């Protein structure tokens, strides 16, 4: 198949440009500005970018000339992290959504925030703590996450917006899209990055509740957190990240079926509309735009990694062709204001480069990831999985990890790169697994769920589910 490289420069390994960027930021970036910024956006875009670039600047690849890098990006990241701290100074420990970088929380600042806004800070703040040795960043983010989870309903559901002063929910309807999405993503990724069972336990309960109350076939609607009753039947462009998350838990069949639906919608409109009303079978009257979002490309990348099915490369090619046809302009790519007219607007979000382009690039050339163990933040920034950052290896992994290590099968690999399926290790002299295909801990020999409650979905799919052809079956880590 012809690979549509013309969208992207073939720039892997362009250390000169990396060095130029690092040094330019070192000389020119300051956060001592009287500017009100959104904590969540600044965290995922700026703090995450600085931390990830610092890690790349200091890994074994020697991407910068000797002696030039003296932790400038980490120092900037620490300065920014410090400026975030006043946001957490609320009666509940839940952070204010907006903060002035110079002056802290403004007088009369809004007390309303979103679930993703206060529940998706742990990767960047945790990494900052690990890199600086100062635990306070991780501590405030974790305290906020714990508080948020304590506000869940008896159904293990959360709302979309809340008040950081009263700790009360404002919007009790929620789904997997806007205002909530990265909350789920950061639980599973925090578990992968920091190895604490607490993240897995929360994620597991939250994931099962999503599958139980929001899922309708391959679609996800919204529901009221108190009753579990469906509220809004809408497809949103942000929801398209969910199949990628499902790959991390090994729910490949479910990921594949949802991803196909999102791609059908992409094909129908040429791009993904921001919101589509499923119950009226029409576009949302005011949310007809496509701001170059990455979520479908992201899921396509994960599904390809999991299955190696070339069909996903065709999906990627189709996405790239659409971007070139509808969004390419001199000097960049333009957001689409209306998917019916393909009218463009003069705006290119930073996530187009950090996510959309990155996932499309990696779909066709993943050599950068070979023998690496990274998680991607919600903004597509890379964080390495290191045993020194792990509180402890999850118990179910220890025996297998040791066995594999002793068997000289390599320690520099992740499930993604090795495409290892837990089922491959059942029997022999290796201890049987203690997880079902839905990753529900159990002790059954075939590790299949028997009841729907075990699965959170319908248990028949668990009993039928097998690992992908490539043998990859979700989260299975070999830690450096
Ligand atoms: C990105 O900024 C992040 O992925 C965020 O979590 C939600 N989606 C946007 C891009 O669509």
Coordinates of C-alpha atoms and ligand atoms in Angstrom, one line a residue:
X1 CA 0.0 0.0 0.0
X2 CA 1.3 3.5 -0.8
X3 CA 2.0 5.2 2.5
X4 CA 0.7 8.7 2.6
X5 CA 3.7 10.3 4.1
X6 CA 3.2 13.7 2.3
X7 CA 1.2 14.9 5.3
X8 CA 4.1 14.7 7.6
X9 CA 7.8 15.4 7.3
X10 CA 9.9 12.4 7.9
X11 CA 11.6 13.9 10.8
X12 CA 12.2 11.1 13.3
X13 CA 15.7 11.6 14.7
X14 CA 15.9 15.2 13.8
X15 CA 18.0 16.0 16.8
X16 CA 19.2 19.4 15.5
X17 CA 15.7 20.7 15.5
X18 CA 15.0 19.2 18.9
X19 CA 18.1 20.9 20.3
X20 CA 17.1 24.2 18.7
X21 CA 13.6 23.9 20.3
X22 CA 15.0 23.0 23.7
X23 CA 17.4 25.9 23.8
X24 CA 14.9 28.4 22.4
X25 CA 12.5 27.5 25.3
X26 CA 15.3 27.7 27.8
X27 CA 16.1 31.2 26.7
X28 CA 12.6 32.6 26.1
X29 CA 9.9 30.8 28.1
X30 CA 8.8 32.4 31.4
X31 CA 5.7 31.7 33.4
X32 CA 5.9 34.9 35.4
X33 CA 3.1 36.5 33.5
X34 CA -0.2 38.0 34.6
X35 CA -2.3 35.5 32.7
X36 CA -5.4 33.5 33.7
X37 CA -4.9 30.0 32.4
X38 CA -7.0 26.8 32.6
X39 CA -5.2 24.4 35.0
X40 CA -6.1 21.2 33.1
X41 CA -5.2 22.6 29.7
X42 CA -1.9 24.1 30.9
X43 CA -1.1 20.9 32.7
X44 CA -1.6 18.5 29.8
X45 CA -0.2 20.8 27.1
X46 CA 2.6 22.8 28.8
X47 CA 3.7 20.9 31.9
X48 CA 3.3 17.5 30.1
X49 CA 5.2 18.8 27.1
X50 CA 8.1 20.1 29.2
X51 CA 8.4 17.0 31.3
X52 CA 8.3 14.7 28.3
X53 CA 10.9 16.8 26.4
X54 CA 13.1 16.9 29.5
X55 CA 13.0 13.1 29.6
X56 CA 13.9 12.8 25.9
X57 CA 16.7 15.3 26.4
X58 CA 18.2 13.2 29.2
X59 CA 17.7 9.7 28.0
X60 CA 20.5 7.6 26.5
X61 CA 20.0 8.9 22.9
X62 CA 22.2 12.0 23.4
X63 CA 19.8 14.1 21.4
X64 CA 21.6 17.3 22.4
X65 CA 25.2 18.3 22.1
X66 CA 27.2 17.5 25.2
X67 CA 27.0 20.0 28.0
X68 CA 24.2 22.1 26.6
X69 CA 21.4 20.7 28.6
X70 CA 21.4 21.5 32.3
X71 CA 17.8 20.5 33.2
X72 CA 16.4 23.8 31.8
X73 CA 13.1 22.2 30.9
X74 CA 12.7 20.5 34.2
X75 CA 13.4 23.8 36.0
X76 CA 10.7 25.4 33.9
X77 CA 8.3 22.5 34.7
X78 CA 9.0 22.9 38.4
X79 CA 8.3 26.6 38.2
X80 CA 5.0 25.9 36.5
X81 CA 4.1 23.2 39.0
X82 CA 4.7 25.6 41.8
X83 CA 2.4 28.1 40.2
X84 CA -0.3 25.4 40.0
X85 CA -0.3 24.7 43.7
X86 CA -2.5 27.6 44.9
X87 CA -5.3 26.1 42.7
X88 CA -5.5 23.2 45.1
X89 CA -6.0 25.4 48.1
X90 CA -9.8 25.0 48.2
X91 CA -11.9 23.6 51.2
X92 CA -12.2 20.3 49.4
X93 CA -8.7 20.0 47.9
X94 CA -10.3 19.9 44.5
X95 CA -8.5 22.4 42.3
X96 CA -10.0 25.5 40.9
X97 CA -10.3 25.3 37.1
X98 CA -8.6 28.6 36.4
X99 CA -5.5 30.2 37.9
X100 CA -3.5 33.3 37.3
X101 CA 0.1 32.3 36.8
X102 CA 1.5 35.3 38.6
X103 CA -1.2 35.9 41.2
X104 CA -2.7 32.6 42.0
X105 CA -6.5 32.1 42.3
X106 CA -8.3 35.4 41.4
X107 CA -10.9 37.0 43.6
X108 CA -14.4 35.9 42.6
X109 CA -12.9 33.1 40.5
X110 CA -15.5 30.5 39.3
X111 CA -15.7 27.5 41.6
X112 CA -17.1 25.3 38.9
X113 CA -14.8 22.7 37.3
X114 CA -15.2 19.4 35.5
X115 CA -14.4 15.8 36.3
X116 CA -11.6 15.7 33.8
X117 CA -10.4 19.1 34.9
X118 CA -9.7 18.0 38.4
X119 CA -9.2 14.3 37.9
X120 CA -6.6 14.2 35.1
X121 CA -3.6 15.8 36.7
X122 CA -1.8 12.8 38.2
X123 CA 0.4 11.8 35.3
X124 CA 2.1 15.1 34.9
X125 CA 2.1 16.1 38.6
X126 CA 3.3 12.6 39.6
X127 CA 6.1 12.6 37.0
X128 CA 7.1 16.1 38.2
X129 CA 7.4 14.8 41.7
X130 CA 9.4 11.7 40.7
X131 CA 11.8 13.9 38.6
X132 CA 12.3 16.6 41.2
X133 CA 12.2 14.4 44.3
X134 CA 9.5 16.8 45.7
X135 CA 6.4 14.9 46.6
X136 CA 4.0 17.8 46.9
X137 CA 2.9 17.9 43.2
X138 CA 1.8 14.3 43.2
X139 CA 0.3 14.7 46.7
X140 CA -2.1 17.5 45.7
X141 CA -3.2 15.7 42.5
X142 CA -3.7 12.4 44.3
X143 CA -5.7 14.1 47.1
X144 CA -8.0 15.7 44.4
X145 CA -8.4 12.4 42.6
X146 CA -9.3 10.6 45.9
X147 CA -11.8 13.4 46.8
X148 CA -13.4 13.2 43.3
X149 CA -13.8 9.4 43.6
X150 CA -15.3 9.7 47.0
X151 CA -18.1 11.8 45.4
X152 CA -19.1 8.9 43.1
X153 CA -22.7 7.6 43.3
X154 CA -23.6 4.2 44.6
X155 CA -23.5 3.0 40.9
X156 CA -19.8 4.1 40.7
X157 CA -20.7 6.9 38.3
X158 CA -19.6 10.5 38.4
X159 CA -21.1 13.6 37.0
X160 CA -19.5 16.1 34.6
X161 CA -19.2 19.3 36.5
X162 CA -18.9 20.1 40.2
X163 CA -18.2 22.9 42.7
X164 CA -14.7 22.8 44.2
X165 CA -15.8 24.8 47.3
X166 CA -18.9 22.8 48.3
X167 CA -17.9 19.5 46.8
X168 CA -21.4 19.2 45.2
X169 CA -22.1 18.0 41.8
X170 CA -23.5 20.6 39.3
X171 CA -24.1 18.4 36.3
X172 CA -25.1 14.9 37.3
X173 CA -25.3 13.6 33.7
X174 CA -22.1 12.2 32.3
X175 CA -20.6 10.0 29.7
X176 CA -17.2 9.2 28.3
X177 CA -16.7 12.4 26.3
X178 CA -16.3 16.1 27.1
X179 CA -15.6 17.0 30.7
X180 CA -15.0 13.4 31.8
X181 CA -12.9 11.5 29.2
X182 CA -9.4 11.8 30.6
X183 CA -10.5 11.0 34.1
X184 CA -10.8 7.4 33.0
X185 CA -7.7 7.5 30.9
X186 CA -5.5 8.8 33.7
X187 CA -6.6 6.1 36.1
X188 CA -5.4 3.3 33.9
X189 CA -2.4 5.2 32.8
X190 CA -1.4 6.1 36.3
X191 CA -1.7 2.4 37.2
X192 CA 0.6 1.6 34.3
X193 CA 3.1 4.4 35.2
X194 CA 3.2 4.2 38.9
X195 CA 2.1 0.6 39.6
X196 CA -0.2 1.4 42.5
X197 CA -3.1 -0.9 42.9
X198 CA -5.2 2.0 44.1
X199 CA -5.4 3.4 40.5
X200 CA -6.3 0.0 39.1
X201 CA -9.1 -0.6 41.7
X202 CA -10.7 2.8 41.0
X203 CA -10.3 2.4 37.2
X204 CA -11.7 -1.1 37.3
X205 CA -14.8 0.0 39.2
X206 CA -15.2 3.0 37.0
X207 CA -14.7 1.1 33.8
X208 CA -17.2 -1.5 34.6
X209 CA -19.8 1.2 35.5
X210 CA -19.2 2.8 32.1
X211 CA -19.7 -0.4 30.3
X212 CA -22.8 -1.2 32.3
X213 CA -24.6 2.2 32.2
X214 CA -23.3 4.1 29.2
X215 CA -22.8 1.4 26.6
X216 CA -25.5 0.7 24.0
X217 CA -24.0 -1.8 21.5
X218 CA -20.9 -0.1 20.1
X219 CA -22.2 3.4 21.1
X220 CA -22.0 5.2 24.4
X221 CA -24.7 7.5 25.6
X222 CA -24.8 9.7 28.7
X223 CA -26.6 8.7 31.9
X224 CA -27.5 10.2 35.3
X225 CA -25.0 9.3 37.9
X226 CA -27.7 8.8 40.5
X227 CA -30.0 6.5 38.6
X228 CA -28.0 5.2 35.7
X229 CA -30.8 6.2 33.4
X230 CA -29.9 7.4 29.9
X231 CA -30.0 11.1 29.5
X232 CA -28.4 12.2 26.2
X233 CA -28.0 10.0 23.1
X234 CA -25.2 11.8 21.4
X235 CA -22.0 10.8 19.6
X236 CA -19.2 13.2 20.3
X237 CA -15.8 13.4 18.6
X238 CA -14.0 13.2 22.0
X239 CA -15.6 9.8 22.7
X240 CA -13.5 8.3 19.9
X241 CA -10.6 7.9 22.3
X242 CA -12.4 5.1 24.2
X243 CA -11.4 2.2 21.9
X244 CA -7.8 3.2 22.4
X245 CA -8.2 3.0 26.2
X246 CA -9.9 -0.3 25.8
X247 CA -6.8 -1.6 24.1
X248 CA -4.9 -0.9 27.2
X249 CA -7.2 -3.1 29.2
X250 CA -7.3 -5.8 26.5
X251 CA -10.9 -5.3 25.5
X252 CA -10.0 -5.6 21.8
X253 CA -13.3 -6.9 20.5
X254 CA -15.3 -4.0 22.1
X255 CA -12.7 -1.5 20.9
X256 CA -12.9 -2.7 17.4
X257 CA -16.7 -2.5 17.2
X258 CA -16.9 1.0 18.5
X259 CA -14.0 2.2 16.4
X260 CA -15.7 0.9 13.3
X261 CA -18.8 3.0 14.1
X262 CA -16.7 6.2 14.6
X263 CA -15.0 5.5 11.3
X264 CA -18.3 5.1 9.5
X265 CA -19.3 8.5 10.8
X266 CA -15.9 9.9 9.7
X267 CA -16.5 8.4 6.2
X268 CA -20.0 9.8 6.0
X269 CA -18.9 13.4 6.8
X270 CA -15.3 13.3 5.7
X271 CA -14.2 14.2 9.2
X272 CA -15.8 13.6 12.7
X273 CA -18.4 16.2 13.7
X274 CA -18.1 17.5 17.2
X275 CA -21.5 16.2 18.2
X276 CA -24.2 14.1 16.5
X277 CA -27.6 13.5 17.9
X278 CA -28.1 9.8 17.7
X279 CA -31.8 10.0 18.8
X280 CA -32.7 12.5 16.1
X281 CA -30.2 11.2 13.5
X282 CA -28.8 14.7 12.8
X283 CA -25.9 16.9 13.5
X284 CA -26.0 19.1 16.6
X285 CA -27.2 22.5 15.4
X286 CA -24.3 24.5 16.8
X287 CA -21.5 21.8 17.2
X288 CA -20.9 21.0 13.6
X289 CA -17.2 21.7 13.7
X290 CA -14.0 19.5 13.5
X291 CA -11.1 21.2 15.2
X292 CA -8.5 18.6 13.9
X293 CA -9.1 16.4 16.9
X294 CA -6.9 13.3 17.4
X295 CA -9.1 10.8 19.1
X296 CA -10.0 8.6 16.0
X297 CA -6.3 8.6 14.9
X298 CA -5.3 7.7 18.4
X299 CA -7.6 4.7 18.6
X300 CA -6.6 3.6 15.2
X301 CA -3.0 3.6 16.3
X302 CA -3.7 1.5 19.3
X303 CA -5.9 -0.9 17.4
X304 CA -3.2 -1.4 14.8
X305 CA -0.6 -2.0 17.5
X306 CA -2.9 -4.6 19.1
X307 CA -4.0 -6.4 16.0
X308 CA -1.5 -5.6 13.2
X309 CA -4.5 -5.7 11.0
X310 CA -3.6 -3.7 7.9
X311 CA -7.2 -2.4 7.7
X312 CA -6.3 0.1 10.4
X313 CA -3.6 1.5 8.2
X314 CA -6.2 2.0 5.5
X315 CA -8.3 3.9 8.1
X316 CA -5.2 6.0 8.8
X317 CA -4.7 6.7 5.1
X318 CA -8.3 7.8 4.8
X319 CA -7.9 10.2 7.8
X320 CA -4.7 11.6 6.3
X321 CA -6.4 12.0 2.9
X322 CA -9.3 13.9 4.5
X323 CA -7.0 16.2 6.4
X324 CA -5.1 17.0 3.2
X325 CA -8.3 17.5 1.2
X326 CA -10.2 19.6 3.7
X327 CA -7.8 21.2 6.2
X328 CA -4.5 21.7 4.6
X329 CA -3.6 25.4 4.1
X330 CA -0.4 27.3 3.5
X331 CA 1.7 27.0 6.7
X332 CA -0.4 24.4 8.5
X333 CA -3.8 22.8 8.8
X334 CA -7.0 24.7 9.6
X335 CA -9.9 23.6 11.8
X336 CA -13.2 22.9 10.1
X337 CA -16.0 25.2 11.2
X338 CA -18.8 23.2 9.7
X339 CA -18.5 19.6 8.5
X340 CA -21.4 20.2 6.0
X341 CA -19.7 23.0 4.1
X342 CA -16.1 22.3 5.1
X343 CA -15.7 26.0 5.8
X344 CA -12.3 26.5 7.4
X345 CA -11.4 28.7 10.4
X346 CA -8.0 30.3 11.1
X347 CA -7.0 28.0 14.0
X348 CA -4.8 25.1 14.5
X349 CA -4.9 23.7 18.0
X350 CA -1.6 22.5 19.6
X351 CA -3.1 19.0 19.9
X352 CA -3.0 18.7 16.1
X353 CA 0.8 18.4 16.3
X354 CA 1.2 16.7 19.6
X355 CA -1.5 14.1 19.0
X356 CA -3.2 13.9 15.6
X357 CA 0.1 14.1 13.6
X358 CA 2.0 12.0 16.1
X359 CA -0.5 9.1 16.2
X360 CA -0.8 9.1 12.4
X361 CA 3.0 9.1 12.1
X362 CA 3.4 6.3 14.6
X363 CA 0.7 4.3 12.8
X364 CA 2.9 4.0 9.8
X365 CA 6.3 4.1 11.4
X366 CA 6.5 2.9 15.0
X367 CA 10.3 2.3 15.0
X368 CA 10.6 5.1 17.6
X369 CA 8.7 2.9 20.1
X370 CA 10.7 -0.3 19.5
X371 CA 11.8 -1.8 22.7
X372 CA 10.4 1.1 24.7
X373 CA 8.0 1.3 27.5
X374 CA 6.0 4.6 27.2
X375 CA 2.6 5.8 28.2
X376 CA 1.2 8.6 26.2
X377 CA -0.4 11.4 28.2
X378 CA -3.8 12.6 27.1
X379 CA -2.0 15.3 25.0
X380 CA 0.2 12.6 23.4
X381 CA 3.4 13.4 25.4
X382 CA 5.5 10.4 26.2
X383 CA 6.4 9.3 29.7
X384 CA 8.6 6.3 30.2
X385 CA 7.6 3.4 32.5
X386 CA 10.3 2.9 35.0
X387 CA 10.4 0.4 37.8
X388 CA 11.9 3.1 40.0
X389 CA 8.6 5.0 39.6
X390 CA 6.6 1.9 40.6
X391 CA 5.2 1.7 44.0
X392 CA 5.2 -2.0 43.6
X393 CA 4.6 -4.4 40.8
X394 CA 1.0 -5.6 40.8
X395 CA 0.9 -8.9 42.5
X396 CA -0.6 -10.8 39.5
X397 CA 2.4 -9.7 37.4
X398 CA 5.3 -10.5 39.7
X399 CA 5.6 -14.2 39.2
X400 CA 5.3 -14.0 35.5
X401 CA 7.6 -11.1 35.2
X402 CA 10.2 -12.9 37.2
X403 CA 9.8 -16.1 35.2
X404 CA 10.2 -14.3 32.0
X405 CA 13.1 -12.3 33.2
X406 CA 14.8 -15.5 34.3
X407 CA 13.9 -17.1 31.0
X408 CA 16.0 -14.4 29.3
X409 CA 13.1 -13.2 27.2
X410 CA 14.2 -9.7 27.6
X411 CA 13.2 -7.0 30.0
X412 CA 13.2 -4.1 27.6
X413 CA 9.7 -4.6 26.2
X414 CA 6.1 -3.8 26.8
X415 CA 3.1 -5.7 25.8
X416 CA 2.8 -3.3 22.9
X417 CA 6.2 -4.1 21.6
X418 CA 6.3 -7.8 22.4
X419 CA 2.6 -8.4 21.6
X420 CA 2.5 -10.8 24.5
X421 CA -0.8 -12.5 25.4
X422 CA -1.2 -13.8 28.9
X423 CA -2.7 -16.9 27.5
X424 CA 0.6 -17.8 25.9
X425 CA 2.0 -18.4 29.4
X426 CA -0.8 -20.6 30.8
X427 CA 0.6 -24.0 31.7
X428 CA 4.2 -25.0 31.5
X429 CA 6.2 -24.2 34.6
X430 CA 4.7 -20.7 34.8
X431 CA 2.1 -19.9 37.4
X432 CA -1.4 -19.7 35.8
X433 CA -2.8 -16.2 35.4
X434 CA -5.2 -14.7 37.9
X435 CA -7.1 -12.4 35.6
X436 CA -10.0 -13.0 33.3
X437 CA -10.0 -11.7 29.8
X438 CA -11.8 -8.7 31.2
X439 CA -9.1 -8.3 33.7
X440 CA -11.3 -9.2 36.6
X441 CA -9.1 -11.0 39.1
X442 CA -10.3 -14.6 39.5
X443 CA -8.9 -18.0 40.0
X444 CA -10.6 -19.9 37.3
X445 CA -8.4 -22.0 35.1
X446 CA -9.6 -20.5 31.9
X447 CA -9.9 -17.0 33.3
X448 CA -13.2 -16.3 31.8
X449 CA -16.0 -14.4 33.5
X450 CA -19.1 -16.6 34.3
X451 CA -21.6 -13.9 35.2
X452 CA -22.5 -10.6 33.7
X453 CA -21.7 -8.9 37.0
X454 CA -18.1 -10.3 36.9
X455 CA -17.6 -8.9 33.4
X456 CA -19.5 -5.6 33.7
X457 CA -20.6 -6.3 30.1
X458 CA -22.2 -9.5 29.0
X459 CA -20.1 -12.4 30.0
X460 CA -20.7 -14.3 26.8
X461 CA -18.3 -12.0 25.0
X462 CA -15.7 -12.6 27.7
X463 CA -16.0 -16.4 27.2
X464 CA -15.7 -15.9 23.4
X465 CA -13.0 -13.3 23.5
X466 CA -9.6 -14.4 22.4
X467 CA -6.3 -12.5 22.1
X468 CA -5.7 -10.7 18.8
X469 CA -4.0 -12.4 16.0
X470 CA -0.8 -10.7 17.0
X471 CA -1.2 -12.2 20.4
X472 CA -1.5 -8.9 22.2
X473 CA -4.0 -8.9 24.9
X474 CA -4.0 -5.7 26.7
X475 CA -1.9 -4.4 29.6
X476 CA 1.0 -6.7 30.2
X477 CA 4.2 -5.0 31.2
X478 CA 7.8 -5.8 31.5
X479 CA 9.3 -3.2 33.6
X480 CA 12.8 -1.8 33.1
Ligands
LIG1 C1 -6.8 16.9 23.9 O1 -6.4 18.2 24.4 C2 -6.7 16.0 25.0 O2 -6.7 14.7 24.5 C3 -7.9 16.1 26.0 O3 -7.9 15.1 27.0 C4 -9.2 16.1 25.3 N1 -9.1 16.1 23.8 C5 -8.2 17.1 23.3 C6 -8.1 17.0 21.8 O4 -9.3 16.7 21.2

